[in-house]
Coordinates of C-alpha atoms in Angstrom, one line a residue:
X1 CA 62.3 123.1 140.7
X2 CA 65.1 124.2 137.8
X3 CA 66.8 120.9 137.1
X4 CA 71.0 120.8 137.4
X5 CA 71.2 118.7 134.5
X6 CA 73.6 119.9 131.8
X7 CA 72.7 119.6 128.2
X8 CA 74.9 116.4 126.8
X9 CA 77.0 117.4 124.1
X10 CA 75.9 116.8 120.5
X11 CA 78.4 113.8 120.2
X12 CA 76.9 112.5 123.4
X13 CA 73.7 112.9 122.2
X14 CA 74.0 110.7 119.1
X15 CA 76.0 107.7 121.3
X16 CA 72.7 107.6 123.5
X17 CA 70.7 107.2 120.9
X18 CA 72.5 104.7 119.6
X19 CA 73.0 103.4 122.9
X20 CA 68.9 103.2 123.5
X21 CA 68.6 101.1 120.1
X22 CA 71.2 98.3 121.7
X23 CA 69.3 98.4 125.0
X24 CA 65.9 98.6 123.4
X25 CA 66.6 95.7 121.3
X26 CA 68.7 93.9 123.3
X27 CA 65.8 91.4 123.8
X28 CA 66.6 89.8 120.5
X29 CA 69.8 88.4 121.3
X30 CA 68.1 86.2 123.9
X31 CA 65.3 85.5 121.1
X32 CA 68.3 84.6 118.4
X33 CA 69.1 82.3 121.0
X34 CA 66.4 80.2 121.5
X35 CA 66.0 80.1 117.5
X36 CA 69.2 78.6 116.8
X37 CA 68.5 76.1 119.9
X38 CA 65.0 75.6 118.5
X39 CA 66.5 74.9 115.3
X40 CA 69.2 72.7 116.2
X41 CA 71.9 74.9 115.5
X42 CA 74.8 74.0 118.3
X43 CA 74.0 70.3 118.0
X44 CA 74.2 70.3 114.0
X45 CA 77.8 72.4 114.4
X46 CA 79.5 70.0 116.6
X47 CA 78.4 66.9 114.8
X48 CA 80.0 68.5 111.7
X49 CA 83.3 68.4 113.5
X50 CA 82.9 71.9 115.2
X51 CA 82.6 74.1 113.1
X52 CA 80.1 74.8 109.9
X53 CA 79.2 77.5 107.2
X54 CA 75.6 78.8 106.9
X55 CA 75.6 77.2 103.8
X56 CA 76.7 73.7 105.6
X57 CA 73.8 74.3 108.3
X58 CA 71.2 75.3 105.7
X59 CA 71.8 71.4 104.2
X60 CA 72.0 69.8 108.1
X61 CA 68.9 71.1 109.1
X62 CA 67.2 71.1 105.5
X63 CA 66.4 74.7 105.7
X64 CA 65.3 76.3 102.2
X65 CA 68.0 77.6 100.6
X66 CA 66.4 80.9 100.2
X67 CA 67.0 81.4 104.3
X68 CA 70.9 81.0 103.4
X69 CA 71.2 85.0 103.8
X70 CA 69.3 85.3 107.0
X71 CA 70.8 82.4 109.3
X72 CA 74.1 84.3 108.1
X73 CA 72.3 87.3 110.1
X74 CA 71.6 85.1 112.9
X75 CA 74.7 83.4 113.3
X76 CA 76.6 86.9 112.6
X77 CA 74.7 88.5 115.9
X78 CA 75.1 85.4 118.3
X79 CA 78.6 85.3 117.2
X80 CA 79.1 88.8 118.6
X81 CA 77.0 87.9 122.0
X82 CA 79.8 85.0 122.4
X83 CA 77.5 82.7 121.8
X84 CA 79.9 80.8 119.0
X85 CA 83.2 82.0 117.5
X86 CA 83.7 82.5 113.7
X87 CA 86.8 81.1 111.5
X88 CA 87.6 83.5 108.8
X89 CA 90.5 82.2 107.6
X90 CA 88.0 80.6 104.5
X91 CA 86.2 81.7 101.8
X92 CA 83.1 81.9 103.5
X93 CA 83.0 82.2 107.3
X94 CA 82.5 79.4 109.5
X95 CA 81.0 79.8 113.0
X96 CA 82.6 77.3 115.9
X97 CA 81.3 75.7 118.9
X98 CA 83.0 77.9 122.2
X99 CA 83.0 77.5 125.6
X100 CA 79.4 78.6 125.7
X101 CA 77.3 76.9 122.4
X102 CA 79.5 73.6 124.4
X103 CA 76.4 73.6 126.6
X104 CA 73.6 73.2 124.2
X105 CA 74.9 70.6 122.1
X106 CA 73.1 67.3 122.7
X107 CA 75.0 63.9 123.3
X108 CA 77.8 65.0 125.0
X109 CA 79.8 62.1 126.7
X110 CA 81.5 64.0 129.4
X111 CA 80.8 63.6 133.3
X112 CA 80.9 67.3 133.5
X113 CA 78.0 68.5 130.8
X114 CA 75.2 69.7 131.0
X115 CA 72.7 70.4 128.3
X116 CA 71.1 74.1 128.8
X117 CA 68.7 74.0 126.3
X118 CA 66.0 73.9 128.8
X119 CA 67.0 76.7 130.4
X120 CA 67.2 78.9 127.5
X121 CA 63.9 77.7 126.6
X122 CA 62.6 78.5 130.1
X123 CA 64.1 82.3 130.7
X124 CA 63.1 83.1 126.6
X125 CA 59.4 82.0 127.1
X126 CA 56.1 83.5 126.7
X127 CA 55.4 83.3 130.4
X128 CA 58.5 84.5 131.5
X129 CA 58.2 87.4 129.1
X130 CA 54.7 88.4 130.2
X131 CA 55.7 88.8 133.7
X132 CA 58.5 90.7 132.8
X133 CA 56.2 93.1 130.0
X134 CA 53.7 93.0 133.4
X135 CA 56.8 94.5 135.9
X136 CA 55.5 98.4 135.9
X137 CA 51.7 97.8 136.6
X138 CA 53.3 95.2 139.4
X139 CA 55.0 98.0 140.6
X140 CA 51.8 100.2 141.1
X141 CA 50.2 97.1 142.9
X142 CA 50.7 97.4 146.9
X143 CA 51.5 93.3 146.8
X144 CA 54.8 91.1 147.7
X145 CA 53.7 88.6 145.4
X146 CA 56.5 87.4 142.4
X147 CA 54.9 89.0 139.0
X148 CA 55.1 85.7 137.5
X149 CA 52.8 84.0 140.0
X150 CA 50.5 87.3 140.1
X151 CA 50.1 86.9 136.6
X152 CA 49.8 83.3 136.3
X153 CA 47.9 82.1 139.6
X154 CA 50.7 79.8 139.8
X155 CA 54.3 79.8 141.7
X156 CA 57.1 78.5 139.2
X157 CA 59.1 75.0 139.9
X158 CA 56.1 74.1 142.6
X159 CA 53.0 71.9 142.3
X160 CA 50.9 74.9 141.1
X161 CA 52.5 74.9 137.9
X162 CA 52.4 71.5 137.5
X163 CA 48.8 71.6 137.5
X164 CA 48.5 74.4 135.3
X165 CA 51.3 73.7 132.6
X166 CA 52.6 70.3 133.3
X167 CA 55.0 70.4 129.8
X168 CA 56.1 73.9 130.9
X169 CA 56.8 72.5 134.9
X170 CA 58.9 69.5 133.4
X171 CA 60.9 71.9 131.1
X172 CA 61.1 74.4 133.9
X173 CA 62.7 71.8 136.3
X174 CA 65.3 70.3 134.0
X175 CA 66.2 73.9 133.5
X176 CA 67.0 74.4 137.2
X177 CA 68.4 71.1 137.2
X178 CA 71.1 72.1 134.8
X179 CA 71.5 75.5 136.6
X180 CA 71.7 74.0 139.7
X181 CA 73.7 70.6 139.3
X182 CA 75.7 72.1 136.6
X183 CA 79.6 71.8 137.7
X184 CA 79.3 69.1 140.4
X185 CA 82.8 67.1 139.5
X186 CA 84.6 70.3 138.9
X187 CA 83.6 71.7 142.3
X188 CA 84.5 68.2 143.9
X189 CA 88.0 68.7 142.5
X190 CA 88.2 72.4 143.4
X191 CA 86.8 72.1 147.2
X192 CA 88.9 68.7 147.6
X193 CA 90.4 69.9 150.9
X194 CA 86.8 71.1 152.5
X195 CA 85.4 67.6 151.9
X196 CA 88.4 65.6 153.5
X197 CA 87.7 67.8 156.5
X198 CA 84.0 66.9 156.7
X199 CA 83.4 63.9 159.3
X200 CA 79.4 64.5 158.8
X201 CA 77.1 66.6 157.0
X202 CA 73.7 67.8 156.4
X203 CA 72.5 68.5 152.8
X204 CA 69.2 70.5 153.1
X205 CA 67.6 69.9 149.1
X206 CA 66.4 73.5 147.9
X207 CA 63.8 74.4 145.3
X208 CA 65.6 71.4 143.1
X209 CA 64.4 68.8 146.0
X210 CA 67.3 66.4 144.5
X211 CA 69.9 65.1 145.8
X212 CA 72.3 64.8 143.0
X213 CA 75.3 66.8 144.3
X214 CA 75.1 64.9 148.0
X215 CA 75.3 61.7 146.4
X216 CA 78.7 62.8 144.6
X217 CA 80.3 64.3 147.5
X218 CA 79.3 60.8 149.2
X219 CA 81.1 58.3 146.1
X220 CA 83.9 60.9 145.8
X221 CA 84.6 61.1 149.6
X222 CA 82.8 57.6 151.5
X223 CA 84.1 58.9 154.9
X224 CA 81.4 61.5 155.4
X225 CA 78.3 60.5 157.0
X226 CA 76.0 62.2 155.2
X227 CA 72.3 62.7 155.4
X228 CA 69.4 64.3 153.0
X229 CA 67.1 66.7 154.3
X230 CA 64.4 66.4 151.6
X231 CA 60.5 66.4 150.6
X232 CA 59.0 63.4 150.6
X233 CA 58.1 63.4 146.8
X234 CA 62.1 63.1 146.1
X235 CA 62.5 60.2 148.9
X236 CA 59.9 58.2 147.5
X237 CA 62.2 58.1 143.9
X238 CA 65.9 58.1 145.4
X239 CA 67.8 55.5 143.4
X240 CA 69.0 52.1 145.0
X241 CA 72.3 52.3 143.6
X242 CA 74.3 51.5 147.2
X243 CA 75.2 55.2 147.6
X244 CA 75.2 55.6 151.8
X245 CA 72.8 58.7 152.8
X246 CA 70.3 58.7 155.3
X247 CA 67.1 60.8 154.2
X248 CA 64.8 62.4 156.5
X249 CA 62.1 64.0 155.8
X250 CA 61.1 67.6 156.3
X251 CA 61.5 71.2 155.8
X252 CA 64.4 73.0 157.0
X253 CA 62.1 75.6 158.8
X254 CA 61.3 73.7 161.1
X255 CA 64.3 70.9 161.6
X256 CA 67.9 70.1 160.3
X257 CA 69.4 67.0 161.2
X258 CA 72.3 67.8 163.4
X259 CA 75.9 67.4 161.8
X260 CA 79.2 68.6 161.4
X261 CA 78.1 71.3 158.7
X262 CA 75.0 71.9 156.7
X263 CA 75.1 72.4 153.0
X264 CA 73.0 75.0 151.8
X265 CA 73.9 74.8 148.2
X266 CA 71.7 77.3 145.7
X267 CA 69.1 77.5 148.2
X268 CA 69.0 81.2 150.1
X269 CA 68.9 83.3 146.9
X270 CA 65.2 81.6 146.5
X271 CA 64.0 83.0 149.7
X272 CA 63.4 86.3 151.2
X273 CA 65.9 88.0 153.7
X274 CA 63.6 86.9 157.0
X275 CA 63.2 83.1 155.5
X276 CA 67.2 83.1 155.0
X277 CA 67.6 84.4 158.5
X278 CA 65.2 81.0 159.9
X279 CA 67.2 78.5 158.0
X280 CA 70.2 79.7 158.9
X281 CA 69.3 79.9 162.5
X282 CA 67.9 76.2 162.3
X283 CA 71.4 75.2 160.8
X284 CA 73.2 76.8 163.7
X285 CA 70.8 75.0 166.4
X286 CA 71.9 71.5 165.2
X287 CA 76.3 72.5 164.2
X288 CA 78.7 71.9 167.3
X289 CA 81.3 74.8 167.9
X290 CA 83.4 76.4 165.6
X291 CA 86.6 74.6 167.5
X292 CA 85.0 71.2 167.0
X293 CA 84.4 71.7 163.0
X294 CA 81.1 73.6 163.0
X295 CA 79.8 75.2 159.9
X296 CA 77.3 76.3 157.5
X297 CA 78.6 75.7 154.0
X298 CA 76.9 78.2 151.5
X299 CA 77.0 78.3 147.9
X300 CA 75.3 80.7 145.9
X301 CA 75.5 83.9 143.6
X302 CA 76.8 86.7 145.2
X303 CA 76.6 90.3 143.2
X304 CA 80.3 91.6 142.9
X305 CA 79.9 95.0 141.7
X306 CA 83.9 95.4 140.7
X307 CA 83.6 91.8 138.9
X308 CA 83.5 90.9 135.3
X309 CA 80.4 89.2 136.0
X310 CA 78.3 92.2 137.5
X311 CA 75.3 92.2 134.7
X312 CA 75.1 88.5 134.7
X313 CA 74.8 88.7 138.6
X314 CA 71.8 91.8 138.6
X315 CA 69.9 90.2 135.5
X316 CA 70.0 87.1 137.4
X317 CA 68.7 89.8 140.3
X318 CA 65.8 90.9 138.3
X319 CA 65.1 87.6 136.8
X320 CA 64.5 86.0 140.6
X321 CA 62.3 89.1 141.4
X322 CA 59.9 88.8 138.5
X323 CA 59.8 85.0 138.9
X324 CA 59.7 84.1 142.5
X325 CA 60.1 86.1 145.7
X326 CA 64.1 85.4 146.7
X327 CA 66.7 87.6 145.6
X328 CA 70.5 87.6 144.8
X329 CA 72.5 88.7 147.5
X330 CA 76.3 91.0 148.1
X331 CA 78.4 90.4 150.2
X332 CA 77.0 92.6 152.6
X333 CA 73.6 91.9 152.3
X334 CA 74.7 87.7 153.0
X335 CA 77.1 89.1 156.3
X336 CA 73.6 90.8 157.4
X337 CA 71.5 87.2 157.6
X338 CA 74.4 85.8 158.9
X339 CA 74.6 87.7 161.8
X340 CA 70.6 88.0 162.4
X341 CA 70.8 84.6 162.4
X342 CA 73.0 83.7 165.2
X343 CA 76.6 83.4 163.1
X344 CA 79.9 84.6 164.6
X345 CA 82.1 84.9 161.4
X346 CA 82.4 83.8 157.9
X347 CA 84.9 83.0 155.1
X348 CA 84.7 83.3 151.7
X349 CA 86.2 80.0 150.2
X350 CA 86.6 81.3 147.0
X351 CA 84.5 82.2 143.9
X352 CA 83.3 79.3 141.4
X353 CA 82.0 80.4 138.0
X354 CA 79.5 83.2 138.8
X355 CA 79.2 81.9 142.6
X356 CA 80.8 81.8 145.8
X357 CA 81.3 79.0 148.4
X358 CA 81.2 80.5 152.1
X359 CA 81.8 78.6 155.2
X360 CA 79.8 80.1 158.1
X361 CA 81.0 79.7 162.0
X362 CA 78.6 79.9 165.3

């Protein structure tokens, strides 16, 4: 078959090429990353007042001084990726701590941070890479199974792994944990007037299995009734500290404590489209009517193809297909499980960071 495609124009030709080299190589920015986090880099910055030459990181870190032109390199490219911002107004640039190097500094006293480090040090490591190197012979495989568990005989953030790679498991975790847990207190101030309507609620744990953000909403707002739907692994360890929450053990499968509303917070986008469509349908067995406060409250990613945030969302896509078997979801694709499951309507609350809270009604 004669193909339709017209020959690109000389001009276009050369931007494609150049345009290959930045997507070809586009792997090193996330590589650049984890150096400067390996070495120390956003930590060292901030404790020299926020800002720092090469020439002042080369003496905090007690580099040799003949690496002075190549961490200029470094910083130079991360600085472009937004990674930090650079001061020019001196004789020899200074790179700053921004918005996004604020979450790999360590010792941060603020309610709010997180430190990501693990989390770059999970999605920029040697297993994470192989299964993604391994995606086309995947492809040729006729199997369901995530690439990274078909390549390594283990499923990622489960028991598996922690009997394969228990340093890689902890590091793994404490990377979800900050992904996960990340934004708590700002969410408790920007969802204030969903919480004061809560009499009782239902937190089902996800992958995580803590129950970090249930305990907040509890000490923020004491007048909810609220209990943990959880594995028994994370029962055994849940703190003393006073905090009221009843904890029941299970899978949410099979049962979900009745309530009020269930919170499903980060939890569907690790599961398949007929998995979403049973816990969903559990939550709506055990939720009264939409008239008597009824409601599935869901937080997760949701791919907005008109948004500023569209590549973070699809890499985030690929990254959950060549790690584990869920998916992230539009808003069309989320309307679909809702409605298999059982659900009349839902709302869209409004978007937080790169997510989106959702109540859904019986």
């Amino acid at each position: 078959m004669a193909s339709n495609v017209v020959r690109p124009s000389d001009a276009e030709l050369l931007q494609a090429q150049a345009d290959l080299w930045r997507v070809s190589l586009s792997y090193l920015t996330p590589m650049s990353l984890r150096c400067a986090v390996e070495l120390g880099i956003p930590t060292a910055i901030h404790r020299h007042g926020g800002f720092a030459s090469p020439a002042d990181l080369i003496t905090a870190l007690s580099l040799p001084s003949a690496k002075l032109p190549f961490i200029r390199r470094l910083l130079r490219l991360l600085a472009v990726a937004g990674v930090f911002t650079v001061d020019k107004t001196t004789a020899e640039e200074r790179y700053c701590i921004n918005p996004v190097s604020y979450l790999l500094v360590d010792g941060i006293p603020d309610e709010v941070h997180i430190n990501h480090t693990s989390l770059v040090l999970t999605c920029t490591s040697t297993r994470y890479l192989e299964a993604a190197i391994g995606l086309a012979e995947w492809f040729k495989k006729d199997v369901v199974t995530a690439p990274f568990e078909e390549l390594h005989g283990a499923t990622l953030f489960h028991e598996s792994m922690e009997s394969l790679d228990p340093d890689y498991h902890n590091m793994a975790n404490e990377a979800l944990d900050a992904h996960d847990n990340f934004g708590i207190e700002i969410a408790l101030r920007e969802f204030r007037d969903l919480f004061e309507g809560i009499q009782s609620m239902t937190y089902c744990c996800g992958t995580c299995g803590d129950d970090k953000a249930a305990r907040a909403i509890v000490k923020a707002f004491p007048h909810i009734k609220c209990t943990v739907l959880a594995p028994p692994k994370m029962i055994a360890t849940k703190p003393a500290d006073g905090v009221m929450i009843n904890y029941v053990e299970g899978d949410m499968f099979n049962f979900i404590p009745p309530a009020q509303s269930v919170m499903l917070k980060l939890v569907l986008h690790h599961w398949t489209d007929e998995d979403c469509v049973k816990i969903l349908a559990q939550c709506r067995k055990v939720i009264p009517s939409r008239e008597d406060g009824g409601k599935v409250i869901v937080g997760d990613i949701v791919i907005d193809y008109s948004g500023p945030m569209l590549e973070t969302h699809l890499l985030m896509d690929i990254g959950m297909m060549t790690m584990s078997k869920g998916r992230q979801r539009d808003e069309n694709e989320f309307r679909e499980i809702f409605v298999k499951a059982g659900f009349s309507d839902y709302k869209i609350l409004k978007k937080f960071g790169a997510r989106v809270a959702f109540e859904v009604y019986p």
